[in-house]
Amino acid sequence: MHLLLLLACAPSDTSSLDDTAVTPDSDADSDADSDADTDADSDADSDADSDTDPGCPDADGDGHADATCGGDDCDDADNTTYPGADDAPFSLGSPTGIPVGITLRTSYNSNIEIAPLSTGDWAVAYDNSGKVSVCAGLSTWTCDDVAAGYKLDGLTVSGASTLGVDAVVLAAHYSSYSSQDVWVGTPGSTWATYRAGRYYSTADVETDPTTGEVWVVTALYDVWLDRVAPSGSTIAGVDRRELGSLGGPNAIDLDLDWSSSGPSIAVGIPSADVHVLTQTGEYVDTTSGSGTRLSGHSTAGGVTYAASSASGGDDIVRIEGGVAKPYGRLSNVAAFGRGTLGEGLVLGSYDGVLYADPEGDGTFEQMTLGHVVFGDMHVSGGELWWAGVPDYGGDQPVSLYHAALTLADGVDQNCDGSDG
């Protein structure tokens, strides 16, 4: 508010002004000051109120006003987003089971592994009463008995590599641990064999997601990584890499996971330790103690998770920057999955429970599946895929299961600054 001060011309003879003439001037000044202060305060208060509190609307009607004007709703256009809302990015739809037409002898300590084909079909490998068999299909299946006297260790499907797109590759060890072999082929065709290692270890195979090439890991005193490639009329290991030393022979479990950043290898030595071998050839200890056994591991974005069997359950550890930290304990971990829909970790168990940690913060959510889970899980086409049987014990029919999966969705629904 602007105050205009008016000055009047006064007579030059000020002596004619008496004391009573001065008093009104004083009153006028006082009144003017008082009025000015009152008006200014009143105007200022009114202006301030109108600037900071224009009614702060609740546009989406969820009971929380817009945060842009002093409310607490971080998205006032979505009535599912507000403080206290259920920000649950993990959800799994109702599973659909597809019978494979094979039987698994679960009392044989068997294994099942699955891998997606580019056609939308799937490859399923399994231990079948003393031999390894492989099936391919979805609505109908073609199956081959491939390796008599072997135990299944791993399964992958090659990409655009010299093996050819959708070549099925499996790794298995002879039941006496005397050799670790790799088979390449497709059900209904001839299978080529490559002897990758000898004595004391299992093996595993994975496909490099960048090149489509297939790699196999084996170990005796040292851990070795070989690329599987054609060699004349057969296949062989090339580009062999020695990744680290175990310090001595032992019966061990191997698990290979090849992410976009390269290979990650978990090594389990029963009655000793479980380690994860880093890119620099250094071991990160995850657990220690009698009876320790590797259950599996997964890596992505520089973060690795590993599970190892221990008394009373399976210890889960999270490894980042070469440091392993306890992450929780679950019972009977049987399967690992890492979602491409987010960075969440998915674990399945022999107890028929699926565990998910969508945010990678150690908070596991669970869903009861009602059947036993085997092998690795895969995320394909926005769905989680896994293999399982109705129960554990005796001969059980195998099914391939799938369900719609949501992991981290990138939406902060409870306005806490994170998705979850």
Short mmCIF file of C-alpha atoms in Angstrom, two decimals:
data_model
loop_
_atom_site.label_atom_id
_atom_site.label_comp_id
_atom_site.label_asym_id
_atom_site.label_seq_id
_atom_site.Cartn_x
_atom_site.Cartn_y
_atom_site.Cartn_z
CA MET A 1 0.00 0.00 0.00
CA HIS A 2 1.32 3.41 -0.92
CA LEU A 3 0.72 6.36 1.48
CA LEU A 4 0.53 9.83 -0.07
CA LEU A 5 1.82 12.66 2.20
CA LEU A 6 0.23 16.04 1.46
CA LEU A 7 2.12 19.20 2.45
CA ALA A 8 0.18 22.58 2.79
CA CYS A 9 1.70 26.03 2.59
CA ALA A 10 1.74 27.56 6.10
CA PRO A 11 1.89 31.26 7.01
CA SER A 12 5.41 32.55 7.43
CA ASP A 13 4.52 33.90 10.86
CA THR A 14 4.59 30.76 12.91
CA SER A 15 4.52 32.72 16.13
CA SER A 16 0.78 33.21 15.69
CA LEU A 17 0.29 29.43 16.16
CA ASP A 18 -0.49 28.55 19.73
CA ASP A 19 -0.05 25.26 21.57
CA THR A 20 -3.55 24.11 20.73
CA ALA A 21 -2.74 24.33 17.06
CA VAL A 22 0.08 21.79 17.42
CA THR A 23 -1.96 19.08 19.12
CA PRO A 24 -4.17 18.14 16.14
CA ASP A 25 -1.01 17.66 14.02
CA SER A 26 0.29 15.18 16.55
CA ASP A 27 -3.00 13.36 16.60
CA ALA A 28 -3.12 13.27 12.84
CA ASP A 29 0.35 11.76 12.64
CA SER A 30 -0.58 9.19 15.23
CA ASP A 31 -3.82 8.36 13.47
CA ALA A 32 -2.11 8.12 10.14
CA ASP A 33 0.57 5.81 11.52
CA SER A 34 -1.97 3.71 13.30
CA ASP A 35 -4.17 3.46 10.24
CA ALA A 36 -1.23 2.68 8.03
CA ASP A 37 0.02 -0.04 10.37
CA THR A 38 -3.40 -1.55 10.72
CA ASP A 39 -4.03 -1.51 7.00
CA ALA A 40 -0.60 -2.91 6.21
CA ASP A 41 -0.92 -5.71 8.77
CA SER A 42 -4.40 -6.57 7.63
CA ASP A 43 -3.45 -6.53 3.98
CA ALA A 44 -0.26 -8.51 4.56
CA ASP A 45 -2.08 -11.18 6.60
CA SER A 46 -4.78 -11.45 3.97
CA ASP A 47 -2.26 -11.72 1.15
CA ALA A 48 -0.14 -14.30 2.98
CA ASP A 49 -3.16 -16.50 3.70
CA SER A 50 -4.34 -16.44 0.12
CA ASP A 51 -0.83 -17.28 -1.20
CA THR A 52 -0.18 -20.37 1.00
CA ASP A 53 -3.61 -21.85 1.42
CA PRO A 54 -5.74 -21.63 -1.68
CA GLY A 55 -7.88 -24.54 -0.51
CA CYS A 56 -5.26 -27.22 -1.48
CA PRO A 57 -7.46 -29.52 -3.56
CA ASP A 58 -7.82 -33.29 -3.38
CA ALA A 59 -8.32 -33.82 -7.10
CA ASP A 60 -8.36 -37.64 -7.03
CA GLY A 61 -10.62 -37.91 -3.97
CA ASP A 62 -8.37 -40.25 -1.99
CA GLY A 63 -8.54 -38.10 1.16
CA HIS A 64 -5.08 -36.57 0.71
CA ALA A 65 -4.46 -33.06 -0.65
CA ASP A 66 -1.99 -32.27 -3.42
CA ALA A 67 1.61 -32.11 -2.17
CA THR A 68 2.38 -29.19 -4.49
CA CYS A 69 0.35 -26.83 -2.30
CA GLY A 70 1.14 -28.16 1.14
CA GLY A 71 -0.70 -31.51 1.16
CA ASP A 72 0.90 -34.97 1.36
CA ASP A 73 -0.32 -36.66 -1.85
CA CYS A 74 2.64 -37.10 -4.20
CA ASP A 75 0.33 -37.89 -7.16
CA ASP A 76 -3.04 -36.18 -6.83
CA ALA A 77 -4.20 -37.55 -10.18
CA ASP A 78 -4.12 -41.17 -8.98
CA ASN A 79 -6.41 -42.26 -6.15
CA THR A 80 -4.29 -45.36 -5.49
CA THR A 81 -1.27 -43.22 -4.60
CA TYR A 82 -1.14 -41.55 -1.17
CA PRO A 83 0.74 -41.91 2.14
CA GLY A 84 -0.09 -45.27 3.67
CA ALA A 85 -1.18 -46.91 0.42
CA ASP A 86 -0.14 -50.50 -0.25
CA ASP A 87 2.93 -50.17 -2.47
CA ALA A 88 3.26 -53.84 -3.37
CA PRO A 89 5.09 -54.18 -6.69
CA PHE A 90 5.34 -57.97 -6.37
CA SER A 91 2.36 -59.94 -7.55
CA LEU A 92 1.95 -63.32 -9.16
CA GLY A 93 -1.12 -64.34 -11.12
CA SER A 94 -2.78 -67.71 -10.83
CA PRO A 95 -0.30 -70.36 -12.05
CA THR A 96 -1.10 -72.47 -15.10
CA GLY A 97 0.41 -75.95 -15.19
CA ILE A 98 1.30 -77.62 -18.50
CA PRO A 99 1.88 -81.40 -18.19
CA VAL A 100 5.15 -82.44 -19.84
CA GLY A 101 4.21 -86.12 -19.90
CA ILE A 102 7.26 -87.27 -17.93
CA THR A 103 7.74 -88.67 -14.44
CA LEU A 104 10.36 -87.60 -11.92
CA ARG A 105 11.65 -89.99 -9.28
CA THR A 106 11.95 -87.46 -6.47
CA SER A 107 13.42 -89.98 -4.03
CA TYR A 108 16.43 -90.18 -6.37
CA ASN A 109 17.41 -86.60 -5.38
CA SER A 110 16.56 -85.57 -8.92
CA ASN A 111 16.73 -82.24 -10.66
CA ILE A 112 14.73 -80.42 -13.35
CA GLU A 113 16.03 -77.52 -15.46
CA ILE A 114 14.14 -75.41 -18.00
CA ALA A 115 15.14 -72.91 -20.72
CA PRO A 116 13.06 -70.89 -23.20
CA LEU A 117 13.32 -71.33 -26.97
CA SER A 118 12.94 -68.42 -29.38
CA THR A 119 9.82 -70.06 -30.83
CA GLY A 120 7.93 -69.78 -27.55
CA ASP A 121 8.47 -73.46 -26.78
CA TRP A 122 10.54 -74.64 -23.83
CA ALA A 123 13.30 -77.16 -23.21
CA VAL A 124 12.95 -79.29 -20.08
CA ALA A 125 15.78 -81.54 -18.86
CA TYR A 126 15.45 -83.90 -15.92
CA ASP A 127 16.99 -86.86 -14.08
CA ASN A 128 15.06 -89.95 -15.07
CA SER A 129 15.91 -93.01 -12.97
CA GLY A 130 19.65 -93.03 -13.62
CA LYS A 131 19.74 -91.14 -16.91
CA VAL A 132 19.28 -87.58 -18.12
CA SER A 133 16.42 -86.90 -20.53
CA VAL A 134 15.46 -83.75 -22.45
CA CYS A 135 12.07 -82.68 -23.82
CA ALA A 136 11.15 -79.74 -26.05
CA GLY A 137 7.71 -78.31 -26.78
CA LEU A 138 4.72 -76.75 -25.08
CA SER A 139 1.37 -78.07 -26.28
CA THR A 140 3.10 -81.25 -27.49
CA TRP A 141 6.50 -82.58 -26.44
CA THR A 142 9.38 -84.45 -28.08
CA CYS A 143 11.71 -86.22 -25.62
CA ASP A 144 15.10 -87.95 -25.82
CA ASP A 145 17.06 -90.03 -23.32
CA VAL A 146 20.50 -88.43 -23.66
CA ALA A 147 22.93 -89.46 -20.92
CA ALA A 148 22.74 -92.83 -19.19
CA GLY A 149 24.32 -93.02 -15.74
CA TYR A 150 24.54 -89.21 -15.37
CA LYS A 151 23.06 -86.61 -13.04
CA LEU A 152 21.76 -83.33 -14.46
CA ASP A 153 23.66 -80.17 -13.50
CA GLY A 154 22.41 -77.46 -15.85
CA LEU A 155 20.57 -76.57 -19.04
CA THR A 156 20.71 -73.61 -21.44
CA VAL A 157 19.65 -72.74 -24.99
CA SER A 158 22.11 -71.02 -27.32
CA GLY A 159 21.40 -67.74 -29.05
CA ALA A 160 22.99 -66.43 -32.25
CA SER A 161 26.21 -68.38 -31.79
CA THR A 162 28.16 -70.93 -33.79
CA LEU A 163 26.10 -73.67 -32.15
CA GLY A 164 23.01 -72.33 -33.87
CA VAL A 165 19.92 -70.63 -32.49
CA ASP A 166 17.93 -72.76 -30.05
CA ALA A 167 20.55 -75.50 -29.74
CA VAL A 168 19.79 -77.24 -26.44
CA VAL A 169 22.88 -77.59 -24.25
CA LEU A 170 22.98 -79.59 -21.04
CA ALA A 171 25.71 -80.30 -18.51
CA ALA A 172 25.76 -83.43 -16.39
CA HIS A 173 28.21 -85.38 -14.28
CA TYR A 174 28.67 -89.12 -14.16
CA SER A 175 27.06 -90.46 -11.01
CA SER A 176 30.46 -91.41 -9.55
CA TYR A 177 31.78 -87.85 -10.14
CA SER A 178 34.36 -89.26 -12.57
CA SER A 179 33.58 -86.84 -15.41
CA GLN A 180 31.57 -83.77 -16.36
CA ASP A 181 30.18 -83.75 -19.88
CA VAL A 182 28.25 -81.37 -22.14
CA TRP A 183 25.66 -82.45 -24.73
CA VAL A 184 24.44 -80.27 -27.61
CA GLY A 185 21.45 -81.03 -29.83
CA THR A 186 17.66 -80.91 -29.99
CA PRO A 187 15.18 -83.63 -29.05
CA GLY A 188 14.63 -85.93 -32.03
CA SER A 189 18.12 -85.28 -33.44
CA THR A 190 21.69 -86.49 -32.92
CA TRP A 191 23.43 -85.23 -29.77
CA ALA A 192 27.12 -84.21 -29.77
CA THR A 193 29.20 -84.67 -26.61
CA TYR A 194 32.10 -82.75 -25.11
CA ARG A 195 34.01 -83.92 -22.03
CA ALA A 196 34.50 -80.67 -20.11
CA GLY A 197 36.18 -81.88 -16.93
CA ARG A 198 37.22 -84.87 -14.84
CA TYR A 199 36.76 -85.87 -11.25
CA TYR A 200 35.24 -84.40 -8.13
CA SER A 201 32.97 -81.71 -9.47
CA THR A 202 29.65 -80.98 -11.01
CA ALA A 203 29.33 -78.58 -13.94
CA ASP A 204 26.98 -75.86 -15.19
CA VAL A 205 26.22 -74.12 -18.49
CA GLU A 206 24.88 -70.66 -19.34
CA THR A 207 24.40 -68.48 -22.42
CA ASP A 208 26.05 -65.08 -22.74
CA PRO A 209 23.03 -62.76 -23.25
CA THR A 210 25.12 -60.38 -25.37
CA THR A 211 26.70 -62.81 -27.84
CA GLY A 212 24.44 -65.87 -27.56
CA GLU A 213 27.50 -68.04 -26.96
CA VAL A 214 27.43 -70.95 -24.52
CA TRP A 215 29.91 -71.40 -21.67
CA VAL A 216 30.52 -74.27 -19.26
CA VAL A 217 32.15 -74.13 -15.82
CA THR A 218 34.03 -77.06 -14.26
CA ALA A 219 36.47 -77.43 -11.37
CA LEU A 220 39.02 -79.71 -9.77
CA TYR A 221 41.88 -77.86 -8.08
CA ASP A 222 40.99 -74.80 -10.15
CA VAL A 223 37.81 -73.34 -11.59
CA TRP A 224 37.71 -73.34 -15.39
CA LEU A 225 35.39 -71.64 -17.84
CA ASP A 226 35.17 -72.90 -21.45
CA ARG A 227 33.24 -71.63 -24.44
CA VAL A 228 31.45 -74.46 -26.22
CA ALA A 229 31.90 -74.40 -30.02
CA PRO A 230 31.84 -76.78 -33.02
CA SER A 231 35.07 -78.62 -33.79
CA GLY A 232 34.87 -80.55 -37.04
CA SER A 233 32.06 -83.07 -36.72
CA THR A 234 31.82 -82.68 -32.95
CA ILE A 235 32.03 -79.92 -30.32
CA ALA A 236 34.82 -78.77 -28.04
CA GLY A 237 35.74 -76.22 -25.43
CA VAL A 238 37.64 -73.15 -26.65
CA ASP A 239 38.79 -69.88 -25.06
CA ARG A 240 39.49 -71.72 -21.82
CA ARG A 241 39.90 -69.45 -18.80
CA GLU A 242 41.34 -70.36 -15.41
CA LEU A 243 39.40 -68.25 -12.95
CA GLY A 244 40.69 -69.23 -9.54
CA SER A 245 42.13 -71.94 -7.33
CA LEU A 246 40.23 -74.01 -4.76
CA GLY A 247 43.44 -74.93 -2.97
CA GLY A 248 42.75 -78.65 -3.31
CA PRO A 249 40.29 -81.15 -4.78
CA ASN A 250 36.88 -81.70 -3.26
CA ALA A 251 33.37 -82.70 -4.25
CA ILE A 252 31.80 -79.35 -5.02
CA ASP A 253 28.67 -77.72 -6.39
CA LEU A 254 29.02 -75.20 -9.21
CA ASP A 255 26.50 -72.60 -10.34
CA LEU A 256 27.16 -70.32 -13.34
CA ASP A 257 25.13 -67.17 -13.98
CA TRP A 258 26.05 -65.03 -16.98
CA SER A 259 24.67 -61.52 -16.79
CA SER A 260 25.25 -58.61 -19.16
CA SER A 261 28.38 -57.75 -17.17
CA GLY A 262 29.90 -61.21 -17.59
CA PRO A 263 30.12 -64.50 -15.70
CA SER A 264 29.46 -64.99 -12.01
CA ILE A 265 30.31 -68.36 -10.48
CA ALA A 266 29.26 -69.77 -7.12
CA VAL A 267 31.30 -72.63 -5.68
CA GLY A 268 29.96 -74.84 -2.90
CA ILE A 269 32.27 -77.18 -1.01
CA PRO A 270 30.28 -79.48 1.31
CA SER A 271 31.49 -79.46 4.92
CA ALA A 272 33.42 -76.27 4.15
CA ASP A 273 32.45 -72.97 2.53
CA VAL A 274 30.33 -71.47 -0.20
CA HIS A 275 32.07 -68.79 -2.26
CA VAL A 276 31.20 -66.53 -5.14
CA LEU A 277 34.02 -66.02 -7.62
CA THR A 278 34.28 -62.40 -8.76
CA GLN A 279 35.40 -61.11 -12.16
CA THR A 280 38.86 -60.47 -10.73
CA GLY A 281 39.27 -64.07 -9.62
CA GLU A 282 38.71 -63.39 -5.94
CA TYR A 283 36.45 -65.48 -3.73
CA VAL A 284 33.82 -63.87 -1.54
CA ASP A 285 32.95 -66.09 1.42
CA THR A 286 29.22 -66.37 2.01
CA THR A 287 28.87 -69.16 4.59
CA SER A 288 31.06 -71.52 6.53
CA GLY A 289 30.50 -74.71 8.47
CA SER A 290 29.89 -78.43 8.34
CA GLY A 291 27.10 -79.48 6.03
CA THR A 292 27.13 -76.29 3.97
CA ARG A 293 25.88 -76.86 0.43
CA LEU A 294 25.25 -74.43 -2.41
CA SER A 295 21.58 -74.03 -3.34
CA GLY A 296 22.05 -71.52 -6.15
CA HIS A 297 22.85 -67.90 -6.96
CA SER A 298 21.91 -65.06 -9.28
CA THR A 299 23.56 -61.80 -10.26
CA ALA A 300 22.48 -58.62 -12.06
CA GLY A 301 23.38 -54.96 -11.93
CA GLY A 302 26.51 -55.58 -9.85
CA VAL A 303 24.54 -57.31 -7.08
CA THR A 304 24.71 -61.06 -6.44
CA TYR A 305 22.50 -63.21 -4.26
CA ALA A 306 23.49 -66.70 -3.12
CA ALA A 307 21.78 -69.37 -1.04
CA SER A 308 23.53 -72.13 0.85
CA SER A 309 22.03 -74.94 2.88
CA ALA A 310 22.67 -74.80 6.60
CA SER A 311 21.15 -76.28 9.71
CA GLY A 312 17.54 -75.14 10.02
CA GLY A 313 17.22 -73.60 6.55
CA ASP A 314 19.02 -71.88 3.71
CA ASP A 315 21.09 -68.75 4.34
CA ILE A 316 20.60 -65.99 1.79
CA VAL A 317 23.42 -63.49 1.32
CA ARG A 318 23.65 -60.33 -0.77
CA ILE A 319 27.04 -59.56 -2.33
CA GLU A 320 27.95 -56.11 -3.58
CA GLY A 321 31.36 -54.57 -4.05
CA GLY A 322 33.05 -57.80 -2.99
CA VAL A 323 31.31 -57.80 0.41
CA ALA A 324 28.79 -60.44 1.46
CA LYS A 325 26.13 -59.51 3.99
CA PRO A 326 23.49 -61.76 5.61
CA TYR A 327 20.18 -61.30 3.85
CA GLY A 328 17.79 -63.68 5.54
CA ARG A 329 16.96 -67.34 5.96
CA LEU A 330 14.40 -69.39 4.08
CA SER A 331 13.64 -73.08 4.27
CA ASN A 332 14.64 -75.49 1.52
CA VAL A 333 15.50 -73.10 -1.29
CA ALA A 334 15.14 -75.02 -4.56
CA ALA A 335 14.99 -72.45 -7.34
CA PHE A 336 16.33 -69.02 -8.24
CA GLY A 337 14.81 -66.46 -10.55
CA ARG A 338 15.83 -62.92 -11.36
CA GLY A 339 13.17 -60.76 -12.98
CA THR A 340 13.90 -58.69 -16.04
CA LEU A 341 10.82 -56.64 -15.15
CA GLY A 342 12.75 -55.17 -12.25
CA GLU A 343 15.65 -55.98 -9.99
CA GLY A 344 13.62 -58.18 -7.67
CA LEU A 345 14.78 -61.59 -6.50
CA VAL A 346 12.46 -64.59 -6.73
CA LEU A 347 13.10 -67.84 -4.87
CA GLY A 348 11.14 -71.09 -4.84
CA SER A 349 11.30 -73.86 -2.26
CA TYR A 350 10.65 -77.55 -1.89
CA ASP A 351 7.97 -76.52 0.60
CA GLY A 352 5.88 -75.23 -2.31
CA VAL A 353 6.30 -71.57 -1.35
CA LEU A 354 7.47 -68.81 -3.67
CA TYR A 355 9.42 -65.97 -2.04
CA ALA A 356 10.02 -62.60 -3.68
CA ASP A 357 12.08 -59.60 -2.64
CA PRO A 358 10.93 -57.01 -5.19
CA GLU A 359 13.06 -54.15 -3.90
CA GLY A 360 16.26 -55.93 -2.95
CA ASP A 361 15.91 -54.72 0.63
CA GLY A 362 15.66 -58.09 2.40
CA THR A 363 11.89 -57.94 2.81
CA PHE A 364 10.51 -61.20 1.44
CA GLU A 365 6.91 -61.65 0.39
CA GLN A 366 5.58 -65.14 -0.09
CA MET A 367 2.91 -67.01 -2.00
CA THR A 368 1.96 -70.63 -1.49
CA LEU A 369 1.99 -72.56 -4.76
CA GLY A 370 0.75 -75.94 -3.56
CA HIS A 371 3.44 -77.94 -5.36
CA VAL A 372 7.17 -78.63 -5.20
CA VAL A 373 9.49 -76.37 -7.22
CA PHE A 374 12.62 -77.61 -9.01
CA GLY A 375 15.50 -75.94 -10.87
CA ASP A 376 15.95 -72.33 -11.95
CA MET A 377 13.09 -69.97 -12.65
CA HIS A 378 12.92 -67.79 -15.75
CA VAL A 379 11.13 -64.55 -16.59
CA SER A 380 9.87 -64.55 -20.17
CA GLY A 381 7.17 -62.45 -21.82
CA GLY A 382 6.18 -60.81 -18.53
CA GLU A 383 5.61 -64.19 -16.90
CA LEU A 384 7.50 -66.30 -14.39
CA TRP A 385 8.16 -69.89 -15.55
CA TRP A 386 9.26 -72.86 -13.46
CA ALA A 387 8.99 -76.64 -13.27
CA GLY A 388 7.47 -78.65 -10.47
CA VAL A 389 5.74 -81.79 -9.27
CA PRO A 390 2.66 -82.24 -7.05
CA ASP A 391 4.56 -83.57 -4.04
CA TYR A 392 7.97 -84.73 -2.87
CA GLY A 393 8.43 -88.52 -2.64
CA GLY A 394 8.21 -91.37 -5.13
CA ASP A 395 7.47 -90.95 -8.83
CA GLN A 396 5.76 -87.65 -9.62
CA PRO A 397 4.41 -86.22 -12.91
CA VAL A 398 6.28 -83.10 -14.09
CA SER A 399 4.51 -79.90 -15.18
CA LEU A 400 5.81 -76.62 -16.59
CA TYR A 401 4.16 -73.74 -14.73
CA HIS A 402 3.79 -70.09 -15.64
CA ALA A 403 2.05 -67.05 -14.15
CA ALA A 404 1.97 -63.31 -14.80
CA LEU A 405 4.68 -61.60 -12.73
CA THR A 406 5.02 -58.03 -11.52
CA LEU A 407 8.19 -57.05 -9.69
CA ALA A 408 9.34 -53.46 -9.22
CA ASP A 409 6.99 -51.27 -11.27
CA GLY A 410 8.78 -47.95 -10.79
CA VAL A 411 5.77 -46.36 -9.08
CA ASP A 412 5.99 -44.90 -5.57
CA GLN A 413 2.43 -45.57 -4.40
CA ASN A 414 2.84 -44.72 -0.72
CA CYS A 415 4.81 -41.48 -1.25
CA ASP A 416 7.80 -42.65 0.78
CA GLY A 417 10.34 -41.92 -1.96
CA SER A 418 10.81 -45.53 -3.08
CA ASP A 419 8.98 -48.22 -5.01
CA GLY A 420 8.08 -50.66 -2.27
#
